GROMACS .gro file of C-alpha atoms in nm:
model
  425
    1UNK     CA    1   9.411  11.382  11.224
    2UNK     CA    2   9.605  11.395  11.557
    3UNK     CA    3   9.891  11.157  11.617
    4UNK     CA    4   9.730  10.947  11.831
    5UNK     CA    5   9.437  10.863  11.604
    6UNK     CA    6   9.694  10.765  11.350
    7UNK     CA    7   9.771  10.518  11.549
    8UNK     CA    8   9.468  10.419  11.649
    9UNK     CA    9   9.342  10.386  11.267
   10UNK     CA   10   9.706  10.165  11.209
   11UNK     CA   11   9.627   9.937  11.491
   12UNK     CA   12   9.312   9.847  11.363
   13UNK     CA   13   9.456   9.755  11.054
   14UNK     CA   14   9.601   9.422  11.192
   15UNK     CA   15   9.829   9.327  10.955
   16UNK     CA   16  10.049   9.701  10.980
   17UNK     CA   17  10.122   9.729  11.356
   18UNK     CA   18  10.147  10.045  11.482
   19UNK     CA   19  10.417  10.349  11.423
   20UNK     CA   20  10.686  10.287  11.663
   21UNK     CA   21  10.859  10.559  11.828
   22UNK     CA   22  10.860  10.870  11.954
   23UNK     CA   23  10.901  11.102  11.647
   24UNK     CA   24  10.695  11.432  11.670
   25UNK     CA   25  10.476  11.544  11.349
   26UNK     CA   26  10.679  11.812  11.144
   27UNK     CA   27  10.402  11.901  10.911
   28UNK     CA   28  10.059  11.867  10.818
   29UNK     CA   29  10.020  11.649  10.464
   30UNK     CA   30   9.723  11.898  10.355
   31UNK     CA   31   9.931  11.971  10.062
   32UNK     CA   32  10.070  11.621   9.984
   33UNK     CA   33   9.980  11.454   9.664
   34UNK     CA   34  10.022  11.119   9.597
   35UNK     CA   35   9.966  10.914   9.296
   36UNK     CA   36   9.866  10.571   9.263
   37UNK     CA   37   9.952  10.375   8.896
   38UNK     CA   38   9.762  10.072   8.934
   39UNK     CA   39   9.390   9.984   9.047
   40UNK     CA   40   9.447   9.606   9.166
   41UNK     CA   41   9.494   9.472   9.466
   42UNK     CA   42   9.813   9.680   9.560
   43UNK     CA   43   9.739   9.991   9.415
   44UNK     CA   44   9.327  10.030   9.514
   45UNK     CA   45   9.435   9.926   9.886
   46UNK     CA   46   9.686  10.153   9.921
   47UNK     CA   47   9.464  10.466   9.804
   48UNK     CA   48   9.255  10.340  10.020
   49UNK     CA   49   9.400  10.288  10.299
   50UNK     CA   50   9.648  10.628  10.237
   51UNK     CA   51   9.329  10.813  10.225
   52UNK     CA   52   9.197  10.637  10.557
   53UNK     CA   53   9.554  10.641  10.769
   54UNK     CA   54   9.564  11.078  10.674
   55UNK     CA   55   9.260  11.114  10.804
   56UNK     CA   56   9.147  11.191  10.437
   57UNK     CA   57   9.384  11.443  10.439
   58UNK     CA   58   9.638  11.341  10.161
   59UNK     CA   59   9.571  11.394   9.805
   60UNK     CA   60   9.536  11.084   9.683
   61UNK     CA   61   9.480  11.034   9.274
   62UNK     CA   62   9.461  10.679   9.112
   63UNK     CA   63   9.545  10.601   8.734
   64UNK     CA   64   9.381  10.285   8.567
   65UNK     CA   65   9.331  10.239   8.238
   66UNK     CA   66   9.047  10.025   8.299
   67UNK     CA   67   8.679  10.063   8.423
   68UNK     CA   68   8.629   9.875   8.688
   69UNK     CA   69   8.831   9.610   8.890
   70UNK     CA   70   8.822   9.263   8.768
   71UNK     CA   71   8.973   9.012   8.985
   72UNK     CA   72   9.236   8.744   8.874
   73UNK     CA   73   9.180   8.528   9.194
   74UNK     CA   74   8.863   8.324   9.134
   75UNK     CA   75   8.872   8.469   8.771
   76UNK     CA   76   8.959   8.027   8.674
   77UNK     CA   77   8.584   7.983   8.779
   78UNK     CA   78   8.510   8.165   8.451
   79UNK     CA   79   8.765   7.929   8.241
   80UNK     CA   80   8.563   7.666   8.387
   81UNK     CA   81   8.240   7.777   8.311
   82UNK     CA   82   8.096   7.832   8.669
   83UNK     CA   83   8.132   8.228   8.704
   84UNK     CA   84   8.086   8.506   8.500
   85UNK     CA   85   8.344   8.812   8.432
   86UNK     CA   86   8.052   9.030   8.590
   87UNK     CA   87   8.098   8.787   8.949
   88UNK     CA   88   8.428   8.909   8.981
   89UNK     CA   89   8.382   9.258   8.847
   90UNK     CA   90   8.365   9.537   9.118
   91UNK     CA   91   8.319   9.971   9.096
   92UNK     CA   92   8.596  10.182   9.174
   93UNK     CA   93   8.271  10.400   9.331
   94UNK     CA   94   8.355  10.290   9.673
   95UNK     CA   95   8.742  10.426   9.615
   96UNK     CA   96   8.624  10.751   9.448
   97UNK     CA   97   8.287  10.791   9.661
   98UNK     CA   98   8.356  10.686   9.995
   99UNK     CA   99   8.689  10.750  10.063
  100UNK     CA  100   8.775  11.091   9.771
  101UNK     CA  101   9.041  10.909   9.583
  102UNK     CA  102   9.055  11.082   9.279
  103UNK     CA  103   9.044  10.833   8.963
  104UNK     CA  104   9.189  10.849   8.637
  105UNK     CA  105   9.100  10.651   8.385
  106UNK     CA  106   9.435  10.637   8.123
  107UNK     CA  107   9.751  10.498   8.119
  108UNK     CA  108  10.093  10.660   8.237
  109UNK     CA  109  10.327  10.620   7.915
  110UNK     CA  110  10.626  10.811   8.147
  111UNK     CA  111  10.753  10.895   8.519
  112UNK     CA  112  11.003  11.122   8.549
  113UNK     CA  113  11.182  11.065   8.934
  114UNK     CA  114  11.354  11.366   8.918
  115UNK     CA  115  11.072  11.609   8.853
  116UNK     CA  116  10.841  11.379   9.033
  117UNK     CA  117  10.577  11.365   8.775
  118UNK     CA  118  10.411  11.077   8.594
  119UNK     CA  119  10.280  11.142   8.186
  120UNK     CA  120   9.967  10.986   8.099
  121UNK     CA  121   9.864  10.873   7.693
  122UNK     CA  122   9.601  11.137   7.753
  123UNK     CA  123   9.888  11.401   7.730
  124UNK     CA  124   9.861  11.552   8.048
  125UNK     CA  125  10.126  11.571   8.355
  126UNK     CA  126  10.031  11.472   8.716
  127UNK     CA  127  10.300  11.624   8.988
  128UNK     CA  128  10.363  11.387   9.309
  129UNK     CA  129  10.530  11.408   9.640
  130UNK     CA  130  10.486  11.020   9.657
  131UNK     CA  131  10.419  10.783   9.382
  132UNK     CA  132  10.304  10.442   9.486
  133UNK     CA  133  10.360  10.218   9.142
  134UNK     CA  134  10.157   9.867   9.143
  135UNK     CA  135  10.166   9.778   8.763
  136UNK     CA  136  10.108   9.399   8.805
  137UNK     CA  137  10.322   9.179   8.527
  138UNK     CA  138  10.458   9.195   8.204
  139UNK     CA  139  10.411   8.902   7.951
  140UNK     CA  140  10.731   8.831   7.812
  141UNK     CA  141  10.621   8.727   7.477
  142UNK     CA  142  10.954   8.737   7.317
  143UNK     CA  143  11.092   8.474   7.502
  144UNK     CA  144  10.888   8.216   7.317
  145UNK     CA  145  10.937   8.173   6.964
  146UNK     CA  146  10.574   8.330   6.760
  147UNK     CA  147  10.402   8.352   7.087
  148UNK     CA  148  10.358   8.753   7.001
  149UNK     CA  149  10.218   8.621   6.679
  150UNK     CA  150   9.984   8.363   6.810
  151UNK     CA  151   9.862   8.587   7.076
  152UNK     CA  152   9.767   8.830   6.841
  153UNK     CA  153   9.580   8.607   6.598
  154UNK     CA  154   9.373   8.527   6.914
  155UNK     CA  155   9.466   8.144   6.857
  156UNK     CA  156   9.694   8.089   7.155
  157UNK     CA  157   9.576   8.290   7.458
  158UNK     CA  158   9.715   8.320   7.819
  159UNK     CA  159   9.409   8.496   8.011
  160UNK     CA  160   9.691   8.579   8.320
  161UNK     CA  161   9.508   8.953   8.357
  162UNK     CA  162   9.146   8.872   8.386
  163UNK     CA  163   8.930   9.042   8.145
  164UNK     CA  164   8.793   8.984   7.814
  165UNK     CA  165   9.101   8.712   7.723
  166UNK     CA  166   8.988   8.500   8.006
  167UNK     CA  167   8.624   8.498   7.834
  168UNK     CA  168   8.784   8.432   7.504
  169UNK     CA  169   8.961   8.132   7.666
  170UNK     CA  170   8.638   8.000   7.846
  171UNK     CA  171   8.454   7.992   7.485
  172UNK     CA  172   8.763   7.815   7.294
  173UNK     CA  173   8.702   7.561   7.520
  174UNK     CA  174   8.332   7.551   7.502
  175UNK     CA  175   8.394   7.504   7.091
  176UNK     CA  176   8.688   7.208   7.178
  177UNK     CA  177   8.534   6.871   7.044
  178UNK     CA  178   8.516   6.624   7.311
  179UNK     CA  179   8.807   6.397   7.282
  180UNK     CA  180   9.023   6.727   7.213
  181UNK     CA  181   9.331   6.830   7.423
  182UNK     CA  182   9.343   7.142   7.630
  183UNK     CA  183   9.713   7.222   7.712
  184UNK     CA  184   9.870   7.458   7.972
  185UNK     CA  185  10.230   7.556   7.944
  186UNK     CA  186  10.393   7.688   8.363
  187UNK     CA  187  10.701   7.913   8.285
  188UNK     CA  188  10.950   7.861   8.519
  189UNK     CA  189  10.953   8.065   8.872
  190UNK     CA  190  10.873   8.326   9.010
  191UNK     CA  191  10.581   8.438   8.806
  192UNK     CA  192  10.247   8.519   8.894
  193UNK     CA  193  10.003   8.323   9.131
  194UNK     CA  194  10.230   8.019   9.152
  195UNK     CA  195   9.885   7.742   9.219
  196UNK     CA  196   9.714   7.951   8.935
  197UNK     CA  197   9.773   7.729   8.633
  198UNK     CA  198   9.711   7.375   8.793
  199UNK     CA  199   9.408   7.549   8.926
  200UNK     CA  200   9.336   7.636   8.588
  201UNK     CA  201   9.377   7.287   8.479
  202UNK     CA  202   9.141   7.111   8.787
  203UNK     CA  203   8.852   7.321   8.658
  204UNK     CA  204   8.950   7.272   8.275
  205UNK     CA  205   8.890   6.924   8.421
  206UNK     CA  206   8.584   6.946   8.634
  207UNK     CA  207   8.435   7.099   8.273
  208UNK     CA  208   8.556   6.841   8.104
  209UNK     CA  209   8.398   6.613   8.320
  210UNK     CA  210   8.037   6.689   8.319
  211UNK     CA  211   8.099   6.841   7.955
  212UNK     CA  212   8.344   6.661   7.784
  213UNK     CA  213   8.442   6.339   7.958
  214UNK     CA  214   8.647   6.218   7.657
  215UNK     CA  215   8.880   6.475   7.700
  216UNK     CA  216   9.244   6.554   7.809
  217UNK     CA  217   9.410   6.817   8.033
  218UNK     CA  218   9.795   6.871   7.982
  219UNK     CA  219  10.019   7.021   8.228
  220UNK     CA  220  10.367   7.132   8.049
  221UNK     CA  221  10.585   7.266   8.325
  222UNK     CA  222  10.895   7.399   8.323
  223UNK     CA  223  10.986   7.338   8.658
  224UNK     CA  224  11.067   6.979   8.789
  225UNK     CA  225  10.707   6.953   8.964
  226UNK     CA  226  10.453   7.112   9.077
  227UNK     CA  227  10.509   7.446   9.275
  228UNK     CA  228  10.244   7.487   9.498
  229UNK     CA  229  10.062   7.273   9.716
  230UNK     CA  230  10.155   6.948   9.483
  231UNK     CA  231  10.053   6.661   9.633
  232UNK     CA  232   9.692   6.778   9.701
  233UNK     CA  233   9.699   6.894   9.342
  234UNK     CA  234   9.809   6.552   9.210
  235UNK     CA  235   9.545   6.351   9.457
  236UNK     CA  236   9.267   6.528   9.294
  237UNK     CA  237   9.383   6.486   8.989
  238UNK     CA  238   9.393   6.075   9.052
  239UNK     CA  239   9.081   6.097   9.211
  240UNK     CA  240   8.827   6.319   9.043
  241UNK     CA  241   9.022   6.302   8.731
  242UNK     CA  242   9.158   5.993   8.666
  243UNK     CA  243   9.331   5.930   8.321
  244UNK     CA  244   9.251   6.290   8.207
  245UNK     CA  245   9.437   6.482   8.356
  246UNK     CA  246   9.849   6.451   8.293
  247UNK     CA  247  10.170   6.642   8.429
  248UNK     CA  248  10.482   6.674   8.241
  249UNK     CA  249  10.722   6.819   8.453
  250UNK     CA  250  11.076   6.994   8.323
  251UNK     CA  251  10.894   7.121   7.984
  252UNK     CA  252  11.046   7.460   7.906
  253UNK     CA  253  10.828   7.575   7.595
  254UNK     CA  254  11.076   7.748   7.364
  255UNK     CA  255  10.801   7.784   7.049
  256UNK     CA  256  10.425   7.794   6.930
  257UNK     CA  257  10.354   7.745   6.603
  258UNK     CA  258   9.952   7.867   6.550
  259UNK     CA  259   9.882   7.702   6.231
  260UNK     CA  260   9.920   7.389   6.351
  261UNK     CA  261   9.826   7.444   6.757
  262UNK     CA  262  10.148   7.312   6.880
  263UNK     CA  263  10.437   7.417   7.147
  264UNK     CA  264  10.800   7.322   7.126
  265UNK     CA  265  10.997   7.249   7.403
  266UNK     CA  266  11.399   7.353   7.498
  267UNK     CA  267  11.426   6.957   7.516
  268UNK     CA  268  11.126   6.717   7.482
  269UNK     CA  269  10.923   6.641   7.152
  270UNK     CA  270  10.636   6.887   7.037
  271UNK     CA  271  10.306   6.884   7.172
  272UNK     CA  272  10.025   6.928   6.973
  273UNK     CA  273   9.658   7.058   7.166
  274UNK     CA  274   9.332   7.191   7.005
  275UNK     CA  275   9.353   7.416   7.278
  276UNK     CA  276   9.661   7.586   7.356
  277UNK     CA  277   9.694   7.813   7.700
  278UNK     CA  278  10.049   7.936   7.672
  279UNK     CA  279  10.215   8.098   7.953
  280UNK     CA  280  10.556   8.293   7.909
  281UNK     CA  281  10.804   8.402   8.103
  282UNK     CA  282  10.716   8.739   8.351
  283UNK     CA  283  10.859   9.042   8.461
  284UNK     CA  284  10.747   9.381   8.618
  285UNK     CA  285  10.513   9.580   8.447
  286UNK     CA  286  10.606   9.773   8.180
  287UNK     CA  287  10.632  10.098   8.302
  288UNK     CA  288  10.847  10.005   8.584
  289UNK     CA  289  11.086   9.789   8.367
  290UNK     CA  290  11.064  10.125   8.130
  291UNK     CA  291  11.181  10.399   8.436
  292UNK     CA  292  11.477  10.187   8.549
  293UNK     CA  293  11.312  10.044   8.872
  294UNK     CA  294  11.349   9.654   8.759
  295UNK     CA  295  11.719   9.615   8.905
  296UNK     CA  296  11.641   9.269   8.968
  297UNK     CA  297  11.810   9.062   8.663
  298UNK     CA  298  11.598   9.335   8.455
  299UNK     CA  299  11.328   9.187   8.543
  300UNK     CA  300  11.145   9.255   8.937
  301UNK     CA  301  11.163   9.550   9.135
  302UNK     CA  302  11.429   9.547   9.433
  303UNK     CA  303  11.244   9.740   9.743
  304UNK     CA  304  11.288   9.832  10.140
  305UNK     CA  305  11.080   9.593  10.266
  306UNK     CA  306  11.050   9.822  10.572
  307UNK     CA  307  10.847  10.078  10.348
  308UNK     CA  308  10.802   9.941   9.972
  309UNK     CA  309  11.042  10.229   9.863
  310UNK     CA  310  11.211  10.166   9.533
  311UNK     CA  311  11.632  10.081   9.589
  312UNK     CA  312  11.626  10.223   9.243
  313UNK     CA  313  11.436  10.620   9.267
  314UNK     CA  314  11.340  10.749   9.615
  315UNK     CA  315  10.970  10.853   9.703
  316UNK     CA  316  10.834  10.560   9.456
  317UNK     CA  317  10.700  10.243   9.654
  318UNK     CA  318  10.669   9.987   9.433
  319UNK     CA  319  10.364   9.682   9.522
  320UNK     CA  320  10.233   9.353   9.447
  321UNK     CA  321  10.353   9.104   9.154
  322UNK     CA  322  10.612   9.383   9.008
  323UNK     CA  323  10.878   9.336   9.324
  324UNK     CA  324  11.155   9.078   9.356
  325UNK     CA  325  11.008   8.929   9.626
  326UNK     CA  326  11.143   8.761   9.952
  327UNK     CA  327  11.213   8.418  10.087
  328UNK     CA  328  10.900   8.230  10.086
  329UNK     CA  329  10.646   8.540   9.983
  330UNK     CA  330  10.421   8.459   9.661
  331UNK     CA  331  10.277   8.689   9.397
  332UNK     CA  332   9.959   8.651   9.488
  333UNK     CA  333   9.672   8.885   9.489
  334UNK     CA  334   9.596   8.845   9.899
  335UNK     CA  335  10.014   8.954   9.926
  336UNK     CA  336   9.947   9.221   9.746
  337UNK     CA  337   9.674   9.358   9.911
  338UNK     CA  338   9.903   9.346  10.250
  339UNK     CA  339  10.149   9.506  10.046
  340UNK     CA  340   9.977   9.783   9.999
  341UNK     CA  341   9.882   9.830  10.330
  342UNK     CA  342  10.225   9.870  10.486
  343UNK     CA  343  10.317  10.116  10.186
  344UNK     CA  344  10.008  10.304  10.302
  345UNK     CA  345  10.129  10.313  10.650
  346UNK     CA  346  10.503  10.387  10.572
  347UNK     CA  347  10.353  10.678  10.314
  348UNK     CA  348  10.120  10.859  10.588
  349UNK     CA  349  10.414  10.815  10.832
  350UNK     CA  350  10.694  10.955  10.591
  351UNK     CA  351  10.446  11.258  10.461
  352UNK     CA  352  10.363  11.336  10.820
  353UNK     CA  353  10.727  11.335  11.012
  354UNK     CA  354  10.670  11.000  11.227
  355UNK     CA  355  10.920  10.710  11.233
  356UNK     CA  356  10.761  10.383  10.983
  357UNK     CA  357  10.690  10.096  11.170
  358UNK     CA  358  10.966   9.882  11.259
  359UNK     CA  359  10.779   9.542  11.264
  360UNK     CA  360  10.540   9.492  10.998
  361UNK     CA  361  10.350   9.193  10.911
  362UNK     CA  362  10.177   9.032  10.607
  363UNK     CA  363   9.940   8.742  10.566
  364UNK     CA  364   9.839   8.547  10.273
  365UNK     CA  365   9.593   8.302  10.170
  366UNK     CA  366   9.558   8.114   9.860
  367UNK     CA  367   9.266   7.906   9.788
  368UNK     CA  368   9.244   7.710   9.503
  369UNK     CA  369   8.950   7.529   9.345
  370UNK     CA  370   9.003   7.148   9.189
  371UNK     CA  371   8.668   7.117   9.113
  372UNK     CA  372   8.361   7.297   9.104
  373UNK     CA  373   8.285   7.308   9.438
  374UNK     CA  374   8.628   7.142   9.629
  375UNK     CA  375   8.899   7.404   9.749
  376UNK     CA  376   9.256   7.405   9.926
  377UNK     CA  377   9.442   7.643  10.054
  378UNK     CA  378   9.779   7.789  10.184
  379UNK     CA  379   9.811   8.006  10.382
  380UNK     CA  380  10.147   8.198  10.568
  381UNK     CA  381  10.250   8.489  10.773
  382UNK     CA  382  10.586   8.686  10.749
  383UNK     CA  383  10.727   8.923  10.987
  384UNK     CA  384  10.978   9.197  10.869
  385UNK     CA  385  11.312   9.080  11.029
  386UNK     CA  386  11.527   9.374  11.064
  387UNK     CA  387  11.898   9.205  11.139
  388UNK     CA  388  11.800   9.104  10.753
  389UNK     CA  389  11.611   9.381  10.617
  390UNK     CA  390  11.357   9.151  10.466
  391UNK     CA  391  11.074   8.995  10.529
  392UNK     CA  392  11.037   8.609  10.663
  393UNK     CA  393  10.787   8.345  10.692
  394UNK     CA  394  10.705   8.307  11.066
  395UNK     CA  395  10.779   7.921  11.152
  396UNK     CA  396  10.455   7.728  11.185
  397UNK     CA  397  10.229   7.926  11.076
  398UNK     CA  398   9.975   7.890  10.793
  399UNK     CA  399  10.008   7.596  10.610
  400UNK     CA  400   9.852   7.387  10.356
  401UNK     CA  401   9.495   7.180  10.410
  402UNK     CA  402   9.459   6.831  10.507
  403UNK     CA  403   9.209   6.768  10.277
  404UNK     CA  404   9.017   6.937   9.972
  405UNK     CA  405   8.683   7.000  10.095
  406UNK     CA  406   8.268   7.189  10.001
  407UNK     CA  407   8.357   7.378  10.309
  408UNK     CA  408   8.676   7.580  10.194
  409UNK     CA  409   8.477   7.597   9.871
  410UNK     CA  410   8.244   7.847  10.053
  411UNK     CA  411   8.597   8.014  10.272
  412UNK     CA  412   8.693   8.077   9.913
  413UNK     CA  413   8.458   8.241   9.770
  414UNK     CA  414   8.421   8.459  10.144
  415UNK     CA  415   8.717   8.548  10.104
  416UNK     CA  416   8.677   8.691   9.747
  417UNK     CA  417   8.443   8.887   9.928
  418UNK     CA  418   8.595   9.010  10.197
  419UNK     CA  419   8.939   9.074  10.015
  420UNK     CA  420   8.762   9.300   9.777
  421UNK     CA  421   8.564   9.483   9.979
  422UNK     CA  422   8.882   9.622  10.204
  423UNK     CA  423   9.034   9.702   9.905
  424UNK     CA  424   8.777   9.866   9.712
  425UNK     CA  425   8.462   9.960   9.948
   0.00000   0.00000   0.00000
C-alpha cells in the first residue's frame, strides 16, 4: 500500500482523520506482527481495521478465549425477555475470512514487555512488534463481603460480560413469584456502561409489567443519583412504572449473604430481594492489572491518548473499558469501538515510519431501552486537545433526547447493527 492510499483508507474512516505531516515511509510492515488480546469491540475493530489501514499487509493475530462475539450493548433485551443470546451473537468469520486476521481461540495467562511476547494457557508463545491489549473489566469480587461465594453458588449473579450468566439471570427472573423483589446494586464510578444497570432495571420492569405486575424493581446505588441520563430515566420510571420501580441513591453494598438473598450496605439497613443482581466494584482486566499496566490507583490503564500506547510498557496500546479514561468519555462499547480505530491508525502509522495523527476524534452513542420498545440516547464527540494531551468533549455536541420514543427504539437496534458489522464484517 502506497502512502497516499493510506491516507485515503484513514480518511474514509471518519472518526480517525488523516496522518498529518510530511514524514516519508522508512520501511515496509511485511514483516510486522501484531497481536490483538481481546475480541470485543476494541480489540475485533482494531484487527480489523490494522489489517484494512496496511493494506492487509501487517500480521495481524487475535486471541479470544471465546467462540464468537456476544455483545453487552442490547445484551438487557435478553434480561428482559425480548432477545435471545443468539440476536446478539456474531462469527469472528468476517475477521478471519474477509480481512486474514489470524484467530486464536485461548487465553494469554502472561506478556512479557521486554521480550515482546504474550503466553497463552495453551502453552505456546506468540512474538509481537505491537501488542494491542483490549481485556474489557475485572469484577472486583473481593470488595464485597461473600460476593465470590455467592457468585459461585450461582445465587447472586452480575451478567456485566454477556454470555451464559446473562441467560442464567433472565431465567431467575422468569422463576421470581410475582410479588417478589428484583434488586440491582450500581458500584460507584467509573465502571462499565454507566446507563447499563437502570437500563437493566426499565426492562426488569417492562417484564414485570406484562409478566409480573405485582412486582418490585430496586435500584441500590452507590452514587448520590443516577449517572446517566437521570431524569429521563426517572420519568419513565413514574410513568410506565409507577410504584414499582424505586431508587435508593448513596447505597454502597459492603456484603451479600446467599442464604438468605440479602445485601448490606457501608451505611443503610439490609435489603433483602428474591432476586439479587449484584454489581461490584471494577478494574482493568486481569491480565493488564497482572503485567503492571493499571498505574491508575491499581486499577485503569493510564495511556497517550494521541496513540493508545501504554504510559506503563512501550509498543502495548491498551483499548476500551480497561483505560483510565478522560474528562467526560464513558466505557461504553460504541467508545470502544472508536478506540480501536485510532490505535489502528496510530499502529499502521508507527509500523510504517509516518507521523500519527495529530487530531483525532471519537464519537459515542448510547441508547438505552426503558421499555420494550421506548429508547433514549446520548450521544458526544471528543476531539484530542493537544495543549492537554487528552481528549475533550467538543461543546454542544451530542446530547441527550427530548423524549423516549418507538422511533429510537428502531435507531437502537440499527445501530447494533451497524456497530457490529464495522467491527466484525
Amino acid at each position: 500500500m502506497q502512502r497516499r492510499q493510506l491516507i485515503q483508507a484513514l480518511a474514509a474512516t471518519g472518526a480517525l482523520g488523516t496522518l498529518a505531516g510530511c514524514a516519508t515511509r522508512t520501511s515496509a510492515p511485511t514483516s510486522a506482527k501484531v497481536v490483538v488480546v481481546g475480541g470485543g469491540y476494541g480489540g475485533a475493530t482494531a484487527a480489523k481495521y490494522i489489517r484494512l489501514l496496511s493494506g492487509n499487509s501487517i500480521d495481524v493475530t487475535l486471541i479470544e478465549p471465546n467462540e464468537a462475539f456476544v455483545s453487552c450493548p442490547i445484551s438487557n433485551l435478553v434480561v428482559g425477555g425480548v432477545k435471545q443470546l443468539a440476536d446478539i451473537t456474531t462469527s469472528y468469520a468476517g475477521l478471519t475470512g474477509r480481512h486474514g486476521v489470524k484467530r486464536v481461540q485461548d487465553r494469554v495467562t502472561a506478556i512479557d514487555p521486554a521480550k515482546k511476547t504474550v503466553t497463552l494457557a495453551g502453552g505456546s508463545t506468540l512474538r509481537y512488534d505491537k501488542l494491542v491489549l483490549s481485556p474489557g473489566i475485572e469484577l472486583m469480587f473481593d470488595r464485597v463481603q461473600g460476593l465470590q461465594e455467592a457468585q459461585a453458588s450461582g445465587r447472586v449473579l452480575q451478567a456485566w460480560k454477556a454470555g451464559p450468566e446473562t441467560v442464567a439471570l433472565w431465567k431467575q427472573l422468569q422463576a421470581m413469584p410475582d410479588g417478589g423483589t428484583y434488586a440491582i446494586t450500581v458500584p460507584e464510578q467509573p465502571y462499565r456502561c454507566p446507563p447499563g444497570p437502570y437500563e437493566r432495571a426499565s426492562v426488569v420492569a417492562a417484564y414485570f409489567k406484562r409478566a409480573k405486575p405485582k412486582s418490585k424493581v430496586l435500584i441500590l446505588d452507590a452514587n448520590p443519583d443516577v449517572t446517566s441520563k437521570g431524569a429521563l430515566f426517572k420519568k419513565a420510571w413514574s410513568e410506565l412504572y409507577p410504584g414499582m420501580v424505586e431508587f435508593r441513591g448513596q447505597h454502597k453494598t459492603v456484603a451479600v449473604d446467599a442464604k438468605t438473598n440479602t445485601v448490606k450496605f457501608e451505611i443503610h439497613d439490609d435489603v433483602k430481594a428474591d432476586v439479587l443482581n449484584v454489581l461490584p466494584p471494577m478494574r482493568a482486566g486481569a491480565i493488564a492489572v497482572q503485567t503492571g499496566l493499571a498505574n491508575s490507583n491499581a486499577r485503569w490503564c493510564n495511556v497517550d491518548y494521541l496513540s493508545f500506547e501504554s504510559t506503563a510498557a512501550k509498543d502495548i496500546h491498551v483499548l476500551g473499558d480497561s483505560i483510565q479514561i478522560a474528562p467526560a468519555m464513558p466505557k461504553s462499547g460504541h467508545m470502544a469501538n472508536a478506540h480501536g480505530k485510532v490505535a489502528a491508525a496510530a499502529v499502521v502509522a508507527q509500523l510504517l515510519g509516518l507521523e500519527v495523527n495529530p487530531q483525532p476524534m471519537l464519537t459515542n452513542t448510547c441508547y438505552s431501552f426503558v421499555g420494550d420498545d421506548s429508547v433514549i440516547h446520548v450521544a458526544s464527540v471528543h476531539e484530542y486537545v493537544g495543549a492537554d494531551k487528552t481528549f475533550k468533549a467538543v461543546p454542544n455536541s451530542g446530547g441527550v433526547s427530548a423524549a423516549r420514543s418507538e422511533l429510537e427504539a428502531r435507531y437502537a437496534l440499527s445501530w447494533a447493527n451497524n456497530i457490529w458489522a464495522d467491527t466484525l464484517a
